[in-house]
Tab-separated table of C-alpha atoms in Angstrom:
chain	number	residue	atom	x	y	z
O	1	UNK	CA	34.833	23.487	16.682
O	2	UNK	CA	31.471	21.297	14.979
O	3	UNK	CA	28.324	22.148	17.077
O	4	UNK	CA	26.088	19.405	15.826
O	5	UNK	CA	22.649	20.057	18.589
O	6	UNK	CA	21.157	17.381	19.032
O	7	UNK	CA	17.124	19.038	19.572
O	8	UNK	CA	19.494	22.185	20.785
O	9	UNK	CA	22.213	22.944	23.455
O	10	UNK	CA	20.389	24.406	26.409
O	11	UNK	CA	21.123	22.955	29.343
O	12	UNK	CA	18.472	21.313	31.500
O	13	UNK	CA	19.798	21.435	35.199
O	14	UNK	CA	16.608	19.596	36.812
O	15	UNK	CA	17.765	16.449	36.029
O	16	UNK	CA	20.636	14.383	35.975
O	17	UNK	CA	22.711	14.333	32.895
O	18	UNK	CA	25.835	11.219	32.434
O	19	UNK	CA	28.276	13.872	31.874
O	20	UNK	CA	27.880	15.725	35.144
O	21	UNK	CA	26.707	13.129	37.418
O	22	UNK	CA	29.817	11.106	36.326
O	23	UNK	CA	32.272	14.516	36.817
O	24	UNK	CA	30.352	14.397	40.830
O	25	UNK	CA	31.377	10.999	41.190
O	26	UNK	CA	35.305	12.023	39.988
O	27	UNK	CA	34.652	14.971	42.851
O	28	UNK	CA	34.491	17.947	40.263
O	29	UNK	CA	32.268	20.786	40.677
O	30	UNK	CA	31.035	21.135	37.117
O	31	UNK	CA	27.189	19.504	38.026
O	32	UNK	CA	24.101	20.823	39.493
O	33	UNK	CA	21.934	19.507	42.542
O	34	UNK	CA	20.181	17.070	40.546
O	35	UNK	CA	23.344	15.498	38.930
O	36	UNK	CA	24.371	15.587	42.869
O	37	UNK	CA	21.833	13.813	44.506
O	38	UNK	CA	21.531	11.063	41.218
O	39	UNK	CA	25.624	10.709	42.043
O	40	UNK	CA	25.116	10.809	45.984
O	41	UNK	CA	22.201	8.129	46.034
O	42	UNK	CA	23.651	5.793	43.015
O	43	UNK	CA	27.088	6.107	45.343
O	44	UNK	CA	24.980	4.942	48.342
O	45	UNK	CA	23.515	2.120	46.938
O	46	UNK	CA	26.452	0.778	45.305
O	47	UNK	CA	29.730	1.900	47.103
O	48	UNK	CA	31.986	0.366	44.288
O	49	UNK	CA	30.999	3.107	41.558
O	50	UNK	CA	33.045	5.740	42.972
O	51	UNK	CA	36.240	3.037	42.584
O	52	UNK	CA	35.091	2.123	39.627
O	53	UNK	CA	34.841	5.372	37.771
O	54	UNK	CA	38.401	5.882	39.212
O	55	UNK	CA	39.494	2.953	37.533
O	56	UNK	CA	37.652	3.221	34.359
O	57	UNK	CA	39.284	7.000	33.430
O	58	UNK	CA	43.331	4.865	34.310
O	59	UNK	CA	42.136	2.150	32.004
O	60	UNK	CA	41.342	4.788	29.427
O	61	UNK	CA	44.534	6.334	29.947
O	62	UNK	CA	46.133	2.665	30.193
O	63	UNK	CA	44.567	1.782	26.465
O	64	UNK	CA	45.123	5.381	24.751
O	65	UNK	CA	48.894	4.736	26.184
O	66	UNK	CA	49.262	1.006	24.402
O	67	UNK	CA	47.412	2.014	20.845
O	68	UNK	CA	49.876	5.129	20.726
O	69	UNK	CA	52.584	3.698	22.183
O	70	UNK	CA	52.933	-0.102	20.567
O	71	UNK	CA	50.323	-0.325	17.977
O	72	UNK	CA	51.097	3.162	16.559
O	73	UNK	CA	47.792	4.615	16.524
O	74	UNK	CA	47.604	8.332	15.771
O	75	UNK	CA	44.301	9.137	15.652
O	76	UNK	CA	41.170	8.650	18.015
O	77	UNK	CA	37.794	9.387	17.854
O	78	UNK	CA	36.375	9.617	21.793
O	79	UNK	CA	32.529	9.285	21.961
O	80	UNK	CA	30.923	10.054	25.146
O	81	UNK	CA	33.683	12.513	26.141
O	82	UNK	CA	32.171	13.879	29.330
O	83	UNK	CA	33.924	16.742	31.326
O	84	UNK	CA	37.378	17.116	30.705
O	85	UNK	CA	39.143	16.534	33.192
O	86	UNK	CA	43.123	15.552	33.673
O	87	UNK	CA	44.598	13.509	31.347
O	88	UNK	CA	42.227	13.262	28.594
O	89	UNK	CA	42.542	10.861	25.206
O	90	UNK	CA	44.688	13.768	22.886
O	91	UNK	CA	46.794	14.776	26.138
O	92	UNK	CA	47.706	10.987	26.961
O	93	UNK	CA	47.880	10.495	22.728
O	94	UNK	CA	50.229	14.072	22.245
O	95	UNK	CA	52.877	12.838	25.018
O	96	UNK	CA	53.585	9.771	22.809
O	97	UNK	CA	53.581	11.526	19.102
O	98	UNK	CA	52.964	15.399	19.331
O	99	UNK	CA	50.933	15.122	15.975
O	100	UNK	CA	48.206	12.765	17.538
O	101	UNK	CA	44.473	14.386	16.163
O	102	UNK	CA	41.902	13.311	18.221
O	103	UNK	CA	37.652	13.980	17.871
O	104	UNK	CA	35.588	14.236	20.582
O	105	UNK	CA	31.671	13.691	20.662
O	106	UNK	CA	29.332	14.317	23.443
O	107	UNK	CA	26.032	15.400	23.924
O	108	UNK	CA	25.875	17.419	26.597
O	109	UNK	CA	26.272	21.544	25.904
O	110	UNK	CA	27.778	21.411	29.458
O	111	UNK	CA	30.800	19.555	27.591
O	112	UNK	CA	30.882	21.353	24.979
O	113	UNK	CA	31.473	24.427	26.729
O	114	UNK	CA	34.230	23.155	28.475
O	115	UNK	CA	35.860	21.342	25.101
O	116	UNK	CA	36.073	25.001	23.944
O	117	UNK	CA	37.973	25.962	26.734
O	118	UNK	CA	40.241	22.629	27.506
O	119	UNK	CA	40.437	20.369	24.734
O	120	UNK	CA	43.201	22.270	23.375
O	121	UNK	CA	45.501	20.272	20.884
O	122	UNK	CA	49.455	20.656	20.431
O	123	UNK	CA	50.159	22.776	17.353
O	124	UNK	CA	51.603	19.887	15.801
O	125	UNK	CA	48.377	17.981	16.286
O	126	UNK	CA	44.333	18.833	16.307
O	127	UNK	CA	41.178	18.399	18.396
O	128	UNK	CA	37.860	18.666	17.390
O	129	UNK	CA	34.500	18.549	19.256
O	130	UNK	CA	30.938	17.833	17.777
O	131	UNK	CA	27.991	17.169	19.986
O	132	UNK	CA	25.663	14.762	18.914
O	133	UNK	CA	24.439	11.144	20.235
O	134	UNK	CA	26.104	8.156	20.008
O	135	UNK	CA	23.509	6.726	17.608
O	136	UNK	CA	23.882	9.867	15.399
O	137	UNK	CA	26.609	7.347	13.495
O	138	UNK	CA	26.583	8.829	10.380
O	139	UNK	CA	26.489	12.545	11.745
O	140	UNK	CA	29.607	11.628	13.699
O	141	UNK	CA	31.447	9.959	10.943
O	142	UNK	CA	30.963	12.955	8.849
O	143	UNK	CA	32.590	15.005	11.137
O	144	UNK	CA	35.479	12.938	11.886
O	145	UNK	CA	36.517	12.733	8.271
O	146	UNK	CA	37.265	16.873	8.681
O	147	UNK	CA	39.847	15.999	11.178
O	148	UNK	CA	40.868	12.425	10.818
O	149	UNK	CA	41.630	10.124	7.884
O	150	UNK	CA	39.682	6.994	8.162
O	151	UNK	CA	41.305	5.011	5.806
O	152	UNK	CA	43.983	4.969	8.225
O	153	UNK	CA	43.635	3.322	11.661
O	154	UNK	CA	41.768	5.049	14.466
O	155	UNK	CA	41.407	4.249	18.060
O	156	UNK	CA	37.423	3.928	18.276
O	157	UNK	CA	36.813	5.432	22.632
O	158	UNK	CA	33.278	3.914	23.754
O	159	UNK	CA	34.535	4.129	26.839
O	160	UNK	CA	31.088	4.343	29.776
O	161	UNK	CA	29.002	5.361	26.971
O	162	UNK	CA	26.688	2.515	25.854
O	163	UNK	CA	25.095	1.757	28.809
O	164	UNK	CA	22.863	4.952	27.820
O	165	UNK	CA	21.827	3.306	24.537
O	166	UNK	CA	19.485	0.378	25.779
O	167	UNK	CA	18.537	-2.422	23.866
O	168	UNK	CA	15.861	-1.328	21.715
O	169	UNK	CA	18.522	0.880	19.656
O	170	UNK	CA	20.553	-1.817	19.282
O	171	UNK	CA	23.907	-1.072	20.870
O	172	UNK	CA	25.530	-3.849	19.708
O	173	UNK	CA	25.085	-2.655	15.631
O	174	UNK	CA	26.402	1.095	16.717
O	175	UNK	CA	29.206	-0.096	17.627
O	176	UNK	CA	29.850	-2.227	14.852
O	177	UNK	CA	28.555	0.129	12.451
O	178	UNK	CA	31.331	2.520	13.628
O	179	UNK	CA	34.482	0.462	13.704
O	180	UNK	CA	32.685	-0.836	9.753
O	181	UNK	CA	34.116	2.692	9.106
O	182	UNK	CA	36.984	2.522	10.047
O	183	UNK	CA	40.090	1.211	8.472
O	184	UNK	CA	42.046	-2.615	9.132
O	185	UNK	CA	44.243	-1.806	12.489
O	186	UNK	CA	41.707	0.495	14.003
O	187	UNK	CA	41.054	-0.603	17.887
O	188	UNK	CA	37.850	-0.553	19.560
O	189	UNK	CA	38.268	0.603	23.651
O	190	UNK	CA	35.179	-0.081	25.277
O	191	UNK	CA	34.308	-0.217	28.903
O	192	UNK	CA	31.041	-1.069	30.466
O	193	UNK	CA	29.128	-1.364	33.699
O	194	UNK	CA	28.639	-5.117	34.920
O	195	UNK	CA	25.345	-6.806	35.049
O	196	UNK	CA	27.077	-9.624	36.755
O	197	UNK	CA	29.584	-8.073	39.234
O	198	UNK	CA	27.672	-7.249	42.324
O	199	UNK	CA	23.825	-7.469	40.547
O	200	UNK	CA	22.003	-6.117	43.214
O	201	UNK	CA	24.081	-3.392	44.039
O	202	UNK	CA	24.355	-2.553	40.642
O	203	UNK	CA	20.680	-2.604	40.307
O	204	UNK	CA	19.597	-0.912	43.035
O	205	UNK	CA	22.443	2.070	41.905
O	206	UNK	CA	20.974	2.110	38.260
O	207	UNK	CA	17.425	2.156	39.792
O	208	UNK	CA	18.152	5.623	41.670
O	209	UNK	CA	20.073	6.922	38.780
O	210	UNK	CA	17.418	6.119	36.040
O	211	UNK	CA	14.936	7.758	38.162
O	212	UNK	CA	16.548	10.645	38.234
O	213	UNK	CA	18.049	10.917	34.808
O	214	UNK	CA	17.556	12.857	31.720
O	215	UNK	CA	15.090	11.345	28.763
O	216	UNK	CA	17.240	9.249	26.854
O	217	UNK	CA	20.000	8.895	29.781
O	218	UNK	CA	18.602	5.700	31.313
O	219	UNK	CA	21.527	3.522	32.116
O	220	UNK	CA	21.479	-0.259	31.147
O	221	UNK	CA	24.259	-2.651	32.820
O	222	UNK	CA	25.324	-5.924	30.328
O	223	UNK	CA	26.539	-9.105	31.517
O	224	UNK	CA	30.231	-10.419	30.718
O	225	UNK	CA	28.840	-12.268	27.401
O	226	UNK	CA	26.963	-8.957	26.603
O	227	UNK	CA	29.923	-7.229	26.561
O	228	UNK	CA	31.950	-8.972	24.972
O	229	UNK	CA	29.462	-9.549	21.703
O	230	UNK	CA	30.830	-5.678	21.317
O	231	UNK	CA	34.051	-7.059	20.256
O	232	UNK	CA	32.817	-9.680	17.826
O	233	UNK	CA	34.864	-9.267	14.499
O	234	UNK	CA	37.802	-8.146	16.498
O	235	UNK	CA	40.836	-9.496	17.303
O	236	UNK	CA	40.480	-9.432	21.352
O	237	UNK	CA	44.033	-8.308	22.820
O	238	UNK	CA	45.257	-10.036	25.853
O	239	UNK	CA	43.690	-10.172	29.156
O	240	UNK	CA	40.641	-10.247	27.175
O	241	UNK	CA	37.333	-8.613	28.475
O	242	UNK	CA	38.343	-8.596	32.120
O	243	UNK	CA	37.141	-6.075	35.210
O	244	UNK	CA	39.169	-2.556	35.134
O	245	UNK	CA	41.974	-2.934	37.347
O	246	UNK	CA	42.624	-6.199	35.003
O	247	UNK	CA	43.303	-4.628	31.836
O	248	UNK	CA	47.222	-4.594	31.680
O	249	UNK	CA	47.882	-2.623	35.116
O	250	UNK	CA	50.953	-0.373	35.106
O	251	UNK	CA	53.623	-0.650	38.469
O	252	UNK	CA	51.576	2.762	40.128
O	253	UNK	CA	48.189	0.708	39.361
O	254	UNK	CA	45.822	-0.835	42.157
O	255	UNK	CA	45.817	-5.083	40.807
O	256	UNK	CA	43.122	-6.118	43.895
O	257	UNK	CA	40.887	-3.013	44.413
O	258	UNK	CA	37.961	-5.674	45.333
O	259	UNK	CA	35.563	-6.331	42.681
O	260	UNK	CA	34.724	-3.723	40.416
O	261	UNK	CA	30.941	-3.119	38.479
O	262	UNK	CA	32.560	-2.657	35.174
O	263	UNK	CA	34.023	-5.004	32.539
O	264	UNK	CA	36.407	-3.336	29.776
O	265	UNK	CA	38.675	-4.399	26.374
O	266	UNK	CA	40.627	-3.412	23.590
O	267	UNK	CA	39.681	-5.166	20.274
O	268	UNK	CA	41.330	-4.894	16.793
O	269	UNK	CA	40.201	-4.313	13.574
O	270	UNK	CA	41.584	-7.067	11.342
């Protein structure tokens, strides 16, 4: 394992952190009372988060499934990892090809703790963890490159992650600044909460969490056009940027959940 602190791992339990508040809303019990109430109140003013979330880790599972299985991807780098939980990007990645290598990146010490213990790879294959920020590109990149070979396709995971990073850091050149590292073929999955799916509700939920939230945790929700600029240089794959349940549902998968506050897509690298 990488430890790459970020201004040092302790964990500060008085206020909410992404990682945890999102594992309350998935009903785990790694999070403290301030993760808690951020998750309880957010919840309360926007009932559709707790679907949502729901739906957001099966469309993760539903795009790691479709780069392994029929674009052939066999690498991933997963940024904004938050607390493992069941079937995580290298689990869903090793059932198609054993030898999948996957790196996580999170910045919570919380996670890290728990990628020591979880994120365990198939011998065939490896895991890695570092924890830094999502705008620590080139920190992240270096990393990588110890377990994964960029000059061969990777599936880029920005999966609920850059809603943290508002607009005055530019999310929009992070993420392009990462998939610029990575090879021709290499797929961008990105989901993110809607600014234009249920707007107050979604305002009034991002109001209680930013209150509550860590420095640098503020959440920002982007409209449908917002979102997709993410993708621009890519190669959109079919439905396009569409709400969760949307993105190529399986048989077992709920099609008409009622609207959910997140748009998501899968984008290649040309």
């Amino acid at each position: 394992m990488h430890e790459h602190p970020t201004g040092g791992t302790s964990v500060n339990s008085s206020v909410a952190h992404p990682a945890r508040v999102y594992n309350a809303w998935l009903g785990g019990r790694d999070n403290y009372p301030a993760d808690q109430e951020a998750a309880e109140l957010a919840a309360a003013a926007n009932p559709r988060i707790v679907p949502a979330v729901r739906a957001n880790r099966a469309f993760l599972g539903r795009a790691v499934r479709e780069l392994s299985g029929t674009a052939g991807i066999r690498q991933f780098l997963d940024i904004g990892t938050g607390i493992p939980t069941a079937d995580n990007t290298h689990e869903v990645a090793q059932r198609v090809d054993p030898g999948a290598r996957v790196v996580y990146v999170d910045n919570d010490p919380i996670v890290l703790a728990h990628a020591r213990a979880l994120l365990v790879s198939t011998p065939q294959g490896a895991t890695d963890y570092v924890e830094a920020d999502v705008r620590d590109v080139d920190r992240i990149l270096a990393v990588a490159r110890q377990t994964l070979d960029l000059s061969r396709p990777v599936g880029l995971m920005l999966v609920a992650i850059l809603q943290y990073v508002p607009d005055t850091d530019d999310p929009h050149a992070i993420a392009r600044e990462l998939l610029d590292a990575l090879a021709p073929g290499s797929h961008l999955v990105l989901s993110h909460p809607a600014a234009d799916i249920g707007a107050e509700e979604v305002a009034a939920s991002m109001r209680v969490y930013n209150e509550r939230a860590a420095e640098r945790a503020g959440a920002t929700p982007r409209t449908h056009a917002e979102v997709t600029r993410f993708f621009d240089g890519t190669d959109l794959l079919d439905p396009g940027v569409v709400e969760l349940p949307r993105w190529r549902p399986g048989p077992d998968d709920d099609s008409a959940p009622g609207r959910l506050p997140m748009w998501c897509g899968v984008g290649r690298r040309p």
